[in-house]
mmCIF file with all atom_site columns, C-alpha atoms in Angstrom:
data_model
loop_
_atom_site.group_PDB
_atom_site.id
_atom_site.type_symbol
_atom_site.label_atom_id
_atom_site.label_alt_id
_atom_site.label_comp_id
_atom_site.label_asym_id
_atom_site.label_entity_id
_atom_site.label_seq_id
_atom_site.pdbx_PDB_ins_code
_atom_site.Cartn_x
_atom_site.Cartn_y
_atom_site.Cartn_z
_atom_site.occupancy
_atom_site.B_iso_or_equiv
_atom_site.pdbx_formal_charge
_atom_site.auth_seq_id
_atom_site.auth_comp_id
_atom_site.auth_asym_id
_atom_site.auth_atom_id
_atom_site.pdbx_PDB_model_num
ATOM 1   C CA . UNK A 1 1   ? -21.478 61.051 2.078   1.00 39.00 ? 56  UNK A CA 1
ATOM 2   C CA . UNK A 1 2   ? -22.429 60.660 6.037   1.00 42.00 ? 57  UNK A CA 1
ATOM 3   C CA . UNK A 1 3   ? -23.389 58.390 8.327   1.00 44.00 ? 58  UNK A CA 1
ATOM 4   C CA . UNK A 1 4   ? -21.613 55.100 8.540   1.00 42.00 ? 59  UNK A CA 1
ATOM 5   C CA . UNK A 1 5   ? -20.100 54.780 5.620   1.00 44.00 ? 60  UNK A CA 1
ATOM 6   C CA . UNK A 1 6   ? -16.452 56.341 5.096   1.00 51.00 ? 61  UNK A CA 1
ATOM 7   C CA . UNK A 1 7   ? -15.321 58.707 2.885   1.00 56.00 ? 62  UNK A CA 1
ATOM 8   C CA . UNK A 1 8   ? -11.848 57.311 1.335   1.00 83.00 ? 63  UNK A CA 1
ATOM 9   C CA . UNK A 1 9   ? -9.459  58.764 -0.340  1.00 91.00 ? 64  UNK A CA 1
ATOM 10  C CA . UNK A 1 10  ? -7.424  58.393 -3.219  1.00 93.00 ? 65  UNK A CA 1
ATOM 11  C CA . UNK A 1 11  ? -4.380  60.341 -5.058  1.00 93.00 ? 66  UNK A CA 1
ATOM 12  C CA . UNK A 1 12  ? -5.516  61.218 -8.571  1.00 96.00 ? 67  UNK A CA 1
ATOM 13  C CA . UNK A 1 13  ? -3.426  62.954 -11.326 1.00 94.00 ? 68  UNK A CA 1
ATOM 14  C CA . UNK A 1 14  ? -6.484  64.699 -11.737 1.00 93.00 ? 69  UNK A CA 1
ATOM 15  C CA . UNK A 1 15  ? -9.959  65.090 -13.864 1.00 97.00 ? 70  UNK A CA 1
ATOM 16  C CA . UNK A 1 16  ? -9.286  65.779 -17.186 1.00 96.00 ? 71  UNK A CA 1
ATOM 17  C CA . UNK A 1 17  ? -11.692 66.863 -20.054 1.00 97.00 ? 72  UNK A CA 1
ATOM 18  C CA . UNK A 1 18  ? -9.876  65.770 -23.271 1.00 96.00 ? 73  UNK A CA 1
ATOM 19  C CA . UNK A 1 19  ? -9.999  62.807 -26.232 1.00 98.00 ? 74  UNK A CA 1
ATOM 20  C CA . UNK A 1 20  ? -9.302  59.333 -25.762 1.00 97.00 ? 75  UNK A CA 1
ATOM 21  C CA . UNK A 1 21  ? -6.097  58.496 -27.533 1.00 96.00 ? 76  UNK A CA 1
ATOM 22  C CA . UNK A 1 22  ? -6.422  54.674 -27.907 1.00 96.00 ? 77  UNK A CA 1
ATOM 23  C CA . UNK A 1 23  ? -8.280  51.910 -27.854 1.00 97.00 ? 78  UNK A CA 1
ATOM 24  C CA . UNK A 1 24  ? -12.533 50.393 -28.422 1.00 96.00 ? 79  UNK A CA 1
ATOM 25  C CA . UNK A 1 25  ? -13.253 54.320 -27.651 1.00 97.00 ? 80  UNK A CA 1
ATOM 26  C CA . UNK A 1 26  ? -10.124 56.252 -28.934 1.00 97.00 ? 81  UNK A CA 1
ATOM 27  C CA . UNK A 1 27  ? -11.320 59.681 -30.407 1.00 97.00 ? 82  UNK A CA 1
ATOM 28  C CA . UNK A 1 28  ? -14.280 59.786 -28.065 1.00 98.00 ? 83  UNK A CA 1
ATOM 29  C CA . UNK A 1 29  ? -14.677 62.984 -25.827 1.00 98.00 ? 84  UNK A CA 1
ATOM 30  C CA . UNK A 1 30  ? -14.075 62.040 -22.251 1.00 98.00 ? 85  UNK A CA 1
ATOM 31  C CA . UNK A 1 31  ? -13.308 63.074 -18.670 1.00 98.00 ? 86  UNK A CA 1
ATOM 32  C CA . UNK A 1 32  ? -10.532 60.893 -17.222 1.00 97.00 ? 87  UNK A CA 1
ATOM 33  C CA . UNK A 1 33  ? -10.539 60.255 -13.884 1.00 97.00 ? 88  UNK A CA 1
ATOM 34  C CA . UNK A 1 34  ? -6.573  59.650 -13.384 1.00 95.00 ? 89  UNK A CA 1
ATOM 35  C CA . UNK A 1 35  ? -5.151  57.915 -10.797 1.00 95.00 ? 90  UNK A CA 1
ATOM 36  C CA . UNK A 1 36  ? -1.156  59.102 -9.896  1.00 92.00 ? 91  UNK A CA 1
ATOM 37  C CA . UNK A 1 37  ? 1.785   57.591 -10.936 1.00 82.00 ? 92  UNK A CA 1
ATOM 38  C CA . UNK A 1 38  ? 5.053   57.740 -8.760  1.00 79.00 ? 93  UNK A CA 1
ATOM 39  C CA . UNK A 1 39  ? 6.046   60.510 -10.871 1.00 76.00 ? 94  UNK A CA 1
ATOM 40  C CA . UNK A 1 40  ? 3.384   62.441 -11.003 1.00 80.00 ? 95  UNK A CA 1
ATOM 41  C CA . UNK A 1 41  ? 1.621   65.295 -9.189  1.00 86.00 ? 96  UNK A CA 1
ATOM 42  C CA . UNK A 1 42  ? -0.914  64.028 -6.869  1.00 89.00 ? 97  UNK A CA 1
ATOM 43  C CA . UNK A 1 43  ? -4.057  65.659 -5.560  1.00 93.00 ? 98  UNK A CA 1
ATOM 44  C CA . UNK A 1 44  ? -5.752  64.250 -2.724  1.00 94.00 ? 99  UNK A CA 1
ATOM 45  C CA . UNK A 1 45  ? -9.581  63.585 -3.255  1.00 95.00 ? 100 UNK A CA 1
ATOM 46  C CA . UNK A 1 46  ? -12.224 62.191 -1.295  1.00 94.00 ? 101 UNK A CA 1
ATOM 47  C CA . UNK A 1 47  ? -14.745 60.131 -2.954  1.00 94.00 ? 102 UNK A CA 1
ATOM 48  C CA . UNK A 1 48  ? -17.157 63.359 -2.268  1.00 94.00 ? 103 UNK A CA 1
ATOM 49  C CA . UNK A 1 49  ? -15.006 65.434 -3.833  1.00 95.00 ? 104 UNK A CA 1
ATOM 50  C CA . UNK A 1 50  ? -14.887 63.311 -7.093  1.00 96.00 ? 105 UNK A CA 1
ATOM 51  C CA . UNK A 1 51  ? -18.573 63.063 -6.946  1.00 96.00 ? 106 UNK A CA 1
ATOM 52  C CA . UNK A 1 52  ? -18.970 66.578 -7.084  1.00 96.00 ? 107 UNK A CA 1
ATOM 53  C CA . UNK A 1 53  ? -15.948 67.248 -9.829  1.00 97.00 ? 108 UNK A CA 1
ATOM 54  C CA . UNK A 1 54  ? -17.612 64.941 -11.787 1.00 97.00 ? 109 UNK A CA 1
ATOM 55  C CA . UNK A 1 55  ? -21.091 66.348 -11.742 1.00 96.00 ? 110 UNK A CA 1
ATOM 56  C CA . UNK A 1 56  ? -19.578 69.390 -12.005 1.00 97.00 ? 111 UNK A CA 1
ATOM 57  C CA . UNK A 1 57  ? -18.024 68.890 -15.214 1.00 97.00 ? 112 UNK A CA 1
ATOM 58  C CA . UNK A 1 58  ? -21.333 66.518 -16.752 1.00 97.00 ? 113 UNK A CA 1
ATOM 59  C CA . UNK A 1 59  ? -23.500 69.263 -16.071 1.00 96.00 ? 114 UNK A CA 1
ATOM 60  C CA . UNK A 1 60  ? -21.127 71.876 -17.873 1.00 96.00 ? 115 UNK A CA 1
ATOM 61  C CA . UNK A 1 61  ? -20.080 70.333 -21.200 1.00 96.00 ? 116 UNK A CA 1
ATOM 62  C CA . UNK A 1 62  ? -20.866 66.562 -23.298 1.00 97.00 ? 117 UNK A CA 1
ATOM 63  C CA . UNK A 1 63  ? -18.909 64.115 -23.025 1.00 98.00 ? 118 UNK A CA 1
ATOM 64  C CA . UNK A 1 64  ? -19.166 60.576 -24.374 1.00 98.00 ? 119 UNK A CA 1
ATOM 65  C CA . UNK A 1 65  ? -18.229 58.612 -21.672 1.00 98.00 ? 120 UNK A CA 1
ATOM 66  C CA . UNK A 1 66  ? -16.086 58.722 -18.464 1.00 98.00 ? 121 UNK A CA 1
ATOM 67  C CA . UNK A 1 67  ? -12.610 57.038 -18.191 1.00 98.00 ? 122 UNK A CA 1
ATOM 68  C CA . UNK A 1 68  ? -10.943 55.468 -15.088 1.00 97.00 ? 123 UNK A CA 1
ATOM 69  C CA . UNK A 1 69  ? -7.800  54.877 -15.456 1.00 96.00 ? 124 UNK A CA 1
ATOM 70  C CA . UNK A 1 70  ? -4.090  56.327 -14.842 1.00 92.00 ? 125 UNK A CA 1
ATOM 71  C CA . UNK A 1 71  ? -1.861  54.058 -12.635 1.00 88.00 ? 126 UNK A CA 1
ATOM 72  C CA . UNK A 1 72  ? -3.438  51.072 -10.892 1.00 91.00 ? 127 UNK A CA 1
ATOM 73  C CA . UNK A 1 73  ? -6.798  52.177 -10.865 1.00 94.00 ? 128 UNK A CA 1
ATOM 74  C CA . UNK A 1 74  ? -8.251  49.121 -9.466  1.00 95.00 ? 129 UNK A CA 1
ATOM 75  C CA . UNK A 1 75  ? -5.951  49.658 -5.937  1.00 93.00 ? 130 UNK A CA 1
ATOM 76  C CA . UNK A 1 76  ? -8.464  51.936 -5.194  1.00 91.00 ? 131 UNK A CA 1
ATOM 77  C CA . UNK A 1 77  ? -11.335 49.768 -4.990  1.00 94.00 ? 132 UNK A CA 1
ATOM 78  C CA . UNK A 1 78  ? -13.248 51.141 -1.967  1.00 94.00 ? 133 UNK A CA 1
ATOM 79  C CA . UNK A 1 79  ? -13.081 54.501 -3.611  1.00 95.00 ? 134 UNK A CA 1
ATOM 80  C CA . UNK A 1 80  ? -14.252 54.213 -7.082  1.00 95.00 ? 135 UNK A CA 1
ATOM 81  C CA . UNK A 1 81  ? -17.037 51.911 -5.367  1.00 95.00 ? 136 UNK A CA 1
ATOM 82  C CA . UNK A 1 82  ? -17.858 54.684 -3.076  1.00 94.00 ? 137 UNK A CA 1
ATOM 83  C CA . UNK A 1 83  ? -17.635 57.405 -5.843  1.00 95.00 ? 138 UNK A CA 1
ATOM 84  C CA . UNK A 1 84  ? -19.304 55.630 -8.585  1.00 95.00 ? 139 UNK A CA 1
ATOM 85  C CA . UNK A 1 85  ? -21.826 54.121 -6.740  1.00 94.00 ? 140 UNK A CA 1
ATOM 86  C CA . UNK A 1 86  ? -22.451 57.989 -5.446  1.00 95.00 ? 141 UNK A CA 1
ATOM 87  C CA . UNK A 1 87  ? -22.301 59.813 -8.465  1.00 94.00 ? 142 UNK A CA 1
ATOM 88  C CA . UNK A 1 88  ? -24.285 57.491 -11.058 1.00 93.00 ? 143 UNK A CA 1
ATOM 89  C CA . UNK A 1 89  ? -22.953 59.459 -14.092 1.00 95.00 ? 144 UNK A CA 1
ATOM 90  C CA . UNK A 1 90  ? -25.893 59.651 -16.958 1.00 95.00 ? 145 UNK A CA 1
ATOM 91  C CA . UNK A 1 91  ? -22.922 58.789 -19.109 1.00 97.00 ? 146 UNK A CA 1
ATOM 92  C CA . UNK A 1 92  ? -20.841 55.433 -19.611 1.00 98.00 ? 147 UNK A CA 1
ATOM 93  C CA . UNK A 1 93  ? -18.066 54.439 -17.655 1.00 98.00 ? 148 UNK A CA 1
ATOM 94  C CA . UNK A 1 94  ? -15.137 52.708 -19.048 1.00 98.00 ? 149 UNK A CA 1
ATOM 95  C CA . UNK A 1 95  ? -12.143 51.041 -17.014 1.00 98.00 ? 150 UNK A CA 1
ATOM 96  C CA . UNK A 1 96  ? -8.791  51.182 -18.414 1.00 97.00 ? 151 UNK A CA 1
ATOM 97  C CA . UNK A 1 97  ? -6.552  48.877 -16.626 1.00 96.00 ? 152 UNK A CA 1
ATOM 98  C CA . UNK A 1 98  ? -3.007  46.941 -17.145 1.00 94.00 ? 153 UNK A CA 1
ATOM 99  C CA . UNK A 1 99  ? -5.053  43.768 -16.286 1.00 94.00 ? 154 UNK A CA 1
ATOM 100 C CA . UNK A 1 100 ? -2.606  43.259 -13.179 1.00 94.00 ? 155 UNK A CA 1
ATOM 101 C CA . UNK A 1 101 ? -6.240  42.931 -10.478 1.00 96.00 ? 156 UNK A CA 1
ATOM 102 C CA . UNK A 1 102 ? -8.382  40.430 -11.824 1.00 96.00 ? 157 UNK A CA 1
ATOM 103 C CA . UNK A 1 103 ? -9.538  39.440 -8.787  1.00 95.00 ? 158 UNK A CA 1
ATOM 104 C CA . UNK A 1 104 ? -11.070 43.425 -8.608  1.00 96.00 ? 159 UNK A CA 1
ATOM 105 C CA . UNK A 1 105 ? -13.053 43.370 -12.008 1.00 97.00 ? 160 UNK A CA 1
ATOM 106 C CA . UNK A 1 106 ? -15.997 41.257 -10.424 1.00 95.00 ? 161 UNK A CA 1
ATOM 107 C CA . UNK A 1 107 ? -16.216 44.230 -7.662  1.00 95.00 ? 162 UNK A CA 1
ATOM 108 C CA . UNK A 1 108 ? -16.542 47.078 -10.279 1.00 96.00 ? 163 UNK A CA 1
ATOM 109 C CA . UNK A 1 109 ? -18.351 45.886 -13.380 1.00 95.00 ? 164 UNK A CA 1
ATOM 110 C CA . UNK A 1 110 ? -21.384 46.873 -11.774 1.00 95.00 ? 165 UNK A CA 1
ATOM 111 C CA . UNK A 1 111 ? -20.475 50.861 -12.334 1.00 96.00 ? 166 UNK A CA 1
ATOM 112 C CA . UNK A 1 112 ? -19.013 50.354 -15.698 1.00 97.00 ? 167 UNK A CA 1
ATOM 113 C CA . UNK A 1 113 ? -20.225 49.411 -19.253 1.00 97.00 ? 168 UNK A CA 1
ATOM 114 C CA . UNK A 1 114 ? -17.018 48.686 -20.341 1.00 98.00 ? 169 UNK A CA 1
ATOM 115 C CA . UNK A 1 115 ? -13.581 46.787 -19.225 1.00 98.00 ? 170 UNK A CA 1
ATOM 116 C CA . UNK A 1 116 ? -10.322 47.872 -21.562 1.00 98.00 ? 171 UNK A CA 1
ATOM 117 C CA . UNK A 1 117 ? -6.999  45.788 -20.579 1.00 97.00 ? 172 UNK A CA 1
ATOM 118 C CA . UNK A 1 118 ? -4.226  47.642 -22.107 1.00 96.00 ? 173 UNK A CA 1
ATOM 119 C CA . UNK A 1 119 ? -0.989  45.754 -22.695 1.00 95.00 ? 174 UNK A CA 1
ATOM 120 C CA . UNK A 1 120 ? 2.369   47.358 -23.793 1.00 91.00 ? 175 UNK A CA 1
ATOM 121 C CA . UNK A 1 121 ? 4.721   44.403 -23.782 1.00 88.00 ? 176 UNK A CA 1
ATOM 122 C CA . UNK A 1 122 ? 6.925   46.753 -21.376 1.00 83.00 ? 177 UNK A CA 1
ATOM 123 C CA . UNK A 1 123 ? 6.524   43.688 -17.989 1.00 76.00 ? 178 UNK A CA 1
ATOM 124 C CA . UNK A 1 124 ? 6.926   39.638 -17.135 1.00 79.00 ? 179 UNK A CA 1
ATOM 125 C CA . UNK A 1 125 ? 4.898   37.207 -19.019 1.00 82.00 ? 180 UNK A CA 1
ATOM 126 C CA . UNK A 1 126 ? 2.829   36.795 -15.882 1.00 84.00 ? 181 UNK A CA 1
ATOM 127 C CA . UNK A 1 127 ? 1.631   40.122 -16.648 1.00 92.00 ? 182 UNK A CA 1
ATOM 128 C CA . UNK A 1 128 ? -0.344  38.778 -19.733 1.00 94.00 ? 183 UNK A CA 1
ATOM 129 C CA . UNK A 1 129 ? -1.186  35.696 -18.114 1.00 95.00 ? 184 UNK A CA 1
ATOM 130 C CA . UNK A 1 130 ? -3.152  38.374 -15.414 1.00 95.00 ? 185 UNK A CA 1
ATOM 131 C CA . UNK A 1 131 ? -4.358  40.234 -18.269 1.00 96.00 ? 186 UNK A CA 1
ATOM 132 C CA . UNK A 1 132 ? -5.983  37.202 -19.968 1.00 97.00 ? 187 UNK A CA 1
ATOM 133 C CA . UNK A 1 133 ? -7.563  36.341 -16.506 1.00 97.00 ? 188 UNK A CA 1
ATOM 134 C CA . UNK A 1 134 ? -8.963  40.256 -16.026 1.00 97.00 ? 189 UNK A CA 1
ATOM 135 C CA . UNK A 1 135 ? -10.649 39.969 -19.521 1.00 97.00 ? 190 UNK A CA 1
ATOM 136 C CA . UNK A 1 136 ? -12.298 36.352 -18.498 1.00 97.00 ? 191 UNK A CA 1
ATOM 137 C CA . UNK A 1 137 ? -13.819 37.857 -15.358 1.00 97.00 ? 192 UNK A CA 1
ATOM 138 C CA . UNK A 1 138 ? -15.414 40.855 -17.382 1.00 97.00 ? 193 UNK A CA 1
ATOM 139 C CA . UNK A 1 139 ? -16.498 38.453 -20.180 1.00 97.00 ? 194 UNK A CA 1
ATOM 140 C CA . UNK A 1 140 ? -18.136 36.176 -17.044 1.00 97.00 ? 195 UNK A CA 1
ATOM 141 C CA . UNK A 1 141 ? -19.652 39.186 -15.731 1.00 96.00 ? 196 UNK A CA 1
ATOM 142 C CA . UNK A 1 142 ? -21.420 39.789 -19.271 1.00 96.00 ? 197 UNK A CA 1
ATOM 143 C CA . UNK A 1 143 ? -19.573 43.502 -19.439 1.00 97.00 ? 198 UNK A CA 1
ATOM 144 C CA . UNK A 1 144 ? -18.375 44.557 -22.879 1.00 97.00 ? 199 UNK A CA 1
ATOM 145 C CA . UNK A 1 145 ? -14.301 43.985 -22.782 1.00 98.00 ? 200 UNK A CA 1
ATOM 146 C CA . UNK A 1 146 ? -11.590 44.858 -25.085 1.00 98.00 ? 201 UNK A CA 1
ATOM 147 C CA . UNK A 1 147 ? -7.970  44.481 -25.429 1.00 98.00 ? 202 UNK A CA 1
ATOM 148 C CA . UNK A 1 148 ? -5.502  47.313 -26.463 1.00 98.00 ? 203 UNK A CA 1
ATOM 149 C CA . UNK A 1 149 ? -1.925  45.692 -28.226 1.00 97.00 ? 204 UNK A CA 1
ATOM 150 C CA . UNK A 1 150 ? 0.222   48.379 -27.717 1.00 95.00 ? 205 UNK A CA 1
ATOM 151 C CA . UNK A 1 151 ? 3.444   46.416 -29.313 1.00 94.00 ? 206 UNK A CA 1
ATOM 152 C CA . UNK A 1 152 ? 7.081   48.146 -28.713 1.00 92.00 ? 207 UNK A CA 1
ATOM 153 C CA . UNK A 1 153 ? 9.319   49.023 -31.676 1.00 90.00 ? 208 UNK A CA 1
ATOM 154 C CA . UNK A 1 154 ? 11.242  44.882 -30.845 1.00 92.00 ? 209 UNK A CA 1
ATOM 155 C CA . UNK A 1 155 ? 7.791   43.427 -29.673 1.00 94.00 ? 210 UNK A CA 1
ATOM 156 C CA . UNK A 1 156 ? 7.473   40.398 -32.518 1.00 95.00 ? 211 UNK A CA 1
ATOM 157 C CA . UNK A 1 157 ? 4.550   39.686 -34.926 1.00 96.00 ? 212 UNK A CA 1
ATOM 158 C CA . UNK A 1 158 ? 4.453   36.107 -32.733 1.00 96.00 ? 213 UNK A CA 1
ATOM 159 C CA . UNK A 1 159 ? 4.328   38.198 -29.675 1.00 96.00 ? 214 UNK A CA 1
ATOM 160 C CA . UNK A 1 160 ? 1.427   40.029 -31.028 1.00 97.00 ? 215 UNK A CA 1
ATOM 161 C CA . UNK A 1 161 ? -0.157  36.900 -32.475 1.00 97.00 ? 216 UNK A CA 1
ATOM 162 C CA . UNK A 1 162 ? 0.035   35.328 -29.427 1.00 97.00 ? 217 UNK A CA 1
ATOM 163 C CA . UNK A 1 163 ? -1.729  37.778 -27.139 1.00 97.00 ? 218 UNK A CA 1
ATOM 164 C CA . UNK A 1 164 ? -4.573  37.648 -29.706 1.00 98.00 ? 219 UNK A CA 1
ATOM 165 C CA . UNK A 1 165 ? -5.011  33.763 -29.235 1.00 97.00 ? 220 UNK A CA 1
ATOM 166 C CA . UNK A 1 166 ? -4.728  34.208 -26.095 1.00 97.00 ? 221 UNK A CA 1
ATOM 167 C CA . UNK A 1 167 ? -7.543  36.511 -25.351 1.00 97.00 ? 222 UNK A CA 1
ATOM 168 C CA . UNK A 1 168 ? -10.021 34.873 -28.017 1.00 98.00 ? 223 UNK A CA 1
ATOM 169 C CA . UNK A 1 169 ? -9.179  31.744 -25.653 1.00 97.00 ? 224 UNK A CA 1
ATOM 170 C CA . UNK A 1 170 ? -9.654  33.960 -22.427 1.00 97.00 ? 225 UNK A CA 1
ATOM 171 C CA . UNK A 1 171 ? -12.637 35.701 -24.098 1.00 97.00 ? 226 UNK A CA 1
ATOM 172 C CA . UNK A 1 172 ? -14.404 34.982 -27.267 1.00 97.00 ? 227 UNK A CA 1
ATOM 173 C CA . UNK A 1 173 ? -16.606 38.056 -27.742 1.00 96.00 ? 228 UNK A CA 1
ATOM 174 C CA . UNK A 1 174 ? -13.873 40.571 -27.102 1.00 97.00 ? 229 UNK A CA 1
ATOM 175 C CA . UNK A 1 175 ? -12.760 43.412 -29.111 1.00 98.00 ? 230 UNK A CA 1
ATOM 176 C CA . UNK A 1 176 ? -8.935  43.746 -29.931 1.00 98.00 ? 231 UNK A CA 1
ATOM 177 C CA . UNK A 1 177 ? -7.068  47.051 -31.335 1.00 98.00 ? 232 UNK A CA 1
ATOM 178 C CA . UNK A 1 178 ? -3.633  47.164 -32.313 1.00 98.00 ? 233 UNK A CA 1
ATOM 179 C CA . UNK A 1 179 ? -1.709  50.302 -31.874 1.00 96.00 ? 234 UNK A CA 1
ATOM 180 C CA . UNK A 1 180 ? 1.457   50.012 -34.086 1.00 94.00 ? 235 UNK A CA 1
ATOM 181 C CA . UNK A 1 181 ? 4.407   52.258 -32.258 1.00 89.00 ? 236 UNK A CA 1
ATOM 182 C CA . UNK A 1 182 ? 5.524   55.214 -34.067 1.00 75.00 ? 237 UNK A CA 1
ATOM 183 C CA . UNK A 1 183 ? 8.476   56.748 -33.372 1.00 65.00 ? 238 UNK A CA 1
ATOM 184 C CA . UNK A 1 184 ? 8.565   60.122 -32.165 1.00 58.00 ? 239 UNK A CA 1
ATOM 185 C CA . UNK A 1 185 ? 8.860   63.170 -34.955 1.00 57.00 ? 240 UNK A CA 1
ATOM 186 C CA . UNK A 1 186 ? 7.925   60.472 -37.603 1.00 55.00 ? 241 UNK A CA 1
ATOM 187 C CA . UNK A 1 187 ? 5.227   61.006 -40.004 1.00 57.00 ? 242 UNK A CA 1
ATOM 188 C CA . UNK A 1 188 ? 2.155   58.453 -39.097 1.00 59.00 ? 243 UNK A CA 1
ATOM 189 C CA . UNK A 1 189 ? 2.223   56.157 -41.553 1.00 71.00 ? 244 UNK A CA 1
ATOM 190 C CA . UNK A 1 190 ? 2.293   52.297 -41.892 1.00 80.00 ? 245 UNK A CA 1
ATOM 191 C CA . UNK A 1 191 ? 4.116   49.676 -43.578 1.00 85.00 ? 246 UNK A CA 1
ATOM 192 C CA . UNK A 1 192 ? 2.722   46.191 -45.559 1.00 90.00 ? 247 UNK A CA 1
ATOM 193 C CA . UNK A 1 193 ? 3.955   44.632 -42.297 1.00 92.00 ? 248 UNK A CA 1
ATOM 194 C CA . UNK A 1 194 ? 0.650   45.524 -40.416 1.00 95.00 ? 249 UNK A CA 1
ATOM 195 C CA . UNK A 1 195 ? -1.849  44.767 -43.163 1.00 95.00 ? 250 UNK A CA 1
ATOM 196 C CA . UNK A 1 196 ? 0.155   41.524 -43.205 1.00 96.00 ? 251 UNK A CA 1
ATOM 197 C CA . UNK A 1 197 ? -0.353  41.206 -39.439 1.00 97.00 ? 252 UNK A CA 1
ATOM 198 C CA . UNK A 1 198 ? -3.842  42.107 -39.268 1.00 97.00 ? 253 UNK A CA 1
ATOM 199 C CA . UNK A 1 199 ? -4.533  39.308 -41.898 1.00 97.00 ? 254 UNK A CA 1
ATOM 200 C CA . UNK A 1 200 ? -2.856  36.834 -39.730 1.00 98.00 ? 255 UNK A CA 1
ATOM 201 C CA . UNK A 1 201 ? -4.778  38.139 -36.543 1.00 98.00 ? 256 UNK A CA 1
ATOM 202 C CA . UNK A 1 202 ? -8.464  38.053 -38.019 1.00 98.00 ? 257 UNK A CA 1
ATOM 203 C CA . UNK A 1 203 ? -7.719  34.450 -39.099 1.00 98.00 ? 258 UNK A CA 1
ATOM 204 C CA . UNK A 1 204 ? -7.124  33.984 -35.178 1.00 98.00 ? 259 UNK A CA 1
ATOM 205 C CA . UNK A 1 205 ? -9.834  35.878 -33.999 1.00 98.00 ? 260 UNK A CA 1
ATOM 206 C CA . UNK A 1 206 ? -12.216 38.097 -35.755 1.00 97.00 ? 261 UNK A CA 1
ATOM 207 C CA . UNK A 1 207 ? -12.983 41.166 -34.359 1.00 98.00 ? 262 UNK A CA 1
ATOM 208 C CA . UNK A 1 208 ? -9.395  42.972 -34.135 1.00 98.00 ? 263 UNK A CA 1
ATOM 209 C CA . UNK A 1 209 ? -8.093  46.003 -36.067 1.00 97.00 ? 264 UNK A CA 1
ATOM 210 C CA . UNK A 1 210 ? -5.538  48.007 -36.176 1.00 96.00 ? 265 UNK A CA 1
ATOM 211 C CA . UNK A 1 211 ? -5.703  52.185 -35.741 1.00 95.00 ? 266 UNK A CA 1
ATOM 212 C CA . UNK A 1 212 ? -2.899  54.624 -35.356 1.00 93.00 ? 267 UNK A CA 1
ATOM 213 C CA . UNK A 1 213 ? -3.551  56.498 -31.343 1.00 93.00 ? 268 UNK A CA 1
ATOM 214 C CA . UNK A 1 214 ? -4.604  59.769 -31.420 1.00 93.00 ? 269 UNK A CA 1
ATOM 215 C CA . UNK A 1 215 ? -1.114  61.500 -30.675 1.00 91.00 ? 270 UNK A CA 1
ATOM 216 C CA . UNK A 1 216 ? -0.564  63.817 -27.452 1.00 89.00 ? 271 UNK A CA 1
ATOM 217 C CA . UNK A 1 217 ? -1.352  66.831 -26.683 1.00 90.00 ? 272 UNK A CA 1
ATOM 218 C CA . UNK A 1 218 ? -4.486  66.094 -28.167 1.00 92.00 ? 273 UNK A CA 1
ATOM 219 C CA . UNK A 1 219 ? -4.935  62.451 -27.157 1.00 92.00 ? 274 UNK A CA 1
ATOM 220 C CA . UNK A 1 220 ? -5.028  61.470 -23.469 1.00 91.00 ? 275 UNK A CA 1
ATOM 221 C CA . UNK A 1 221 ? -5.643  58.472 -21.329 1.00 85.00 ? 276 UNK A CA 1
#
């Protein structure tokens, strides 16, 4: 890009092809655009740069849809508008966020057909309570939304039920998929406990299921 408007930069993880381990579009091929974590290794790209990745890949292999995501996607705001608004993928675009921006969803929905809030039980309560509000403002902005439950091995059926209330509240039309934890090296099975939970979830809201994640290295996000 030239002329007045800048060229940002952001630190991704990097541009993954791969499949989508969880959630509305879990065993989709995808390329994830991954923003770094603290831990990770970092690349430095322009918004140019990720244009031209991206087209690069499109134009090489199919792919279902694109995912941003990684850590704190929507801190980069400037630079997935610049990017997105550049590359205008012929493919959709799905956000997958912690919820923790909701003030940010309005600014993106525009480049994406679809908002995914994933929650993992791992922060505050005010962490759901910004969740809930991230979901609203994609429901508001008439972009499909959906919420991942990713519940922890002590994370309560209550717990669960609760965030499912919650978002019906938040968002009636939204999609909700529960991810049961299994523990690593154990066969990927599940007990009467979820079809017990599921029952008690669809009576709260309808549209939720529940689907083992496609494990790693196969699955990414």
């Amino acid at each position: 890009m030239t002329g007045s408007i800048p060229v940002t930069a952001a630190a991704l993880a990097g541009v993954p092809a791969g499949v989508q381990a969880q959630g509305v579009w879990a065993g989709r091929r995808q390329l994830f655009v991954r923003f770094a974590g603290e831990a990770e290794t970092a690349t430095m790209y322009t918004s140019t740069a990720l244009v031209r990745e991206i087209e690069r890949q499109l134009g090489r292999s199919t792919f279902h849809s694109i995912t941003i995501g990684g850590r704190d996607p929507l801190g980069n705001v400037p630079f997935l508008l610049l990017a997105l608004g550049a590359a205008k993928p012929s493919v959709p675009v799905m956000l997958d966020t912690d919820g923790q921006r909701p003030s940010a969803i309005a600014e993106v929905v525009a480049h994406v057909a679809m908002v995914q809030v994933t929650l993992d039980f791992t922060g505050p309560d005010a962490m759901i309570t910004h969740a809930m509000q991230s979901l609203s403002a994609a429901a508001s902005a008439q972009c499909a939304h959906a919420l991942v439950i990713c519940p922890k091995d002590d994370t309560t059926d209550a717990q669960v039920l609760r965030v499912i209330e919650q978002a019906h509240a938040a968002a009636p039309a939204i999609q909700v998929i529960v991810h049961p934890p299994v523990t690593s090296g154990d066969a990927p099975t599940l007990d009467r406990r979820w079809s017990t939970l599921l029952e008690q979830a669809v009576a709260l809201h309808a549209d939720c299921r529940i689907a083992m994640r496609v494990p790693p290295p196969t699955g990414l996000r």
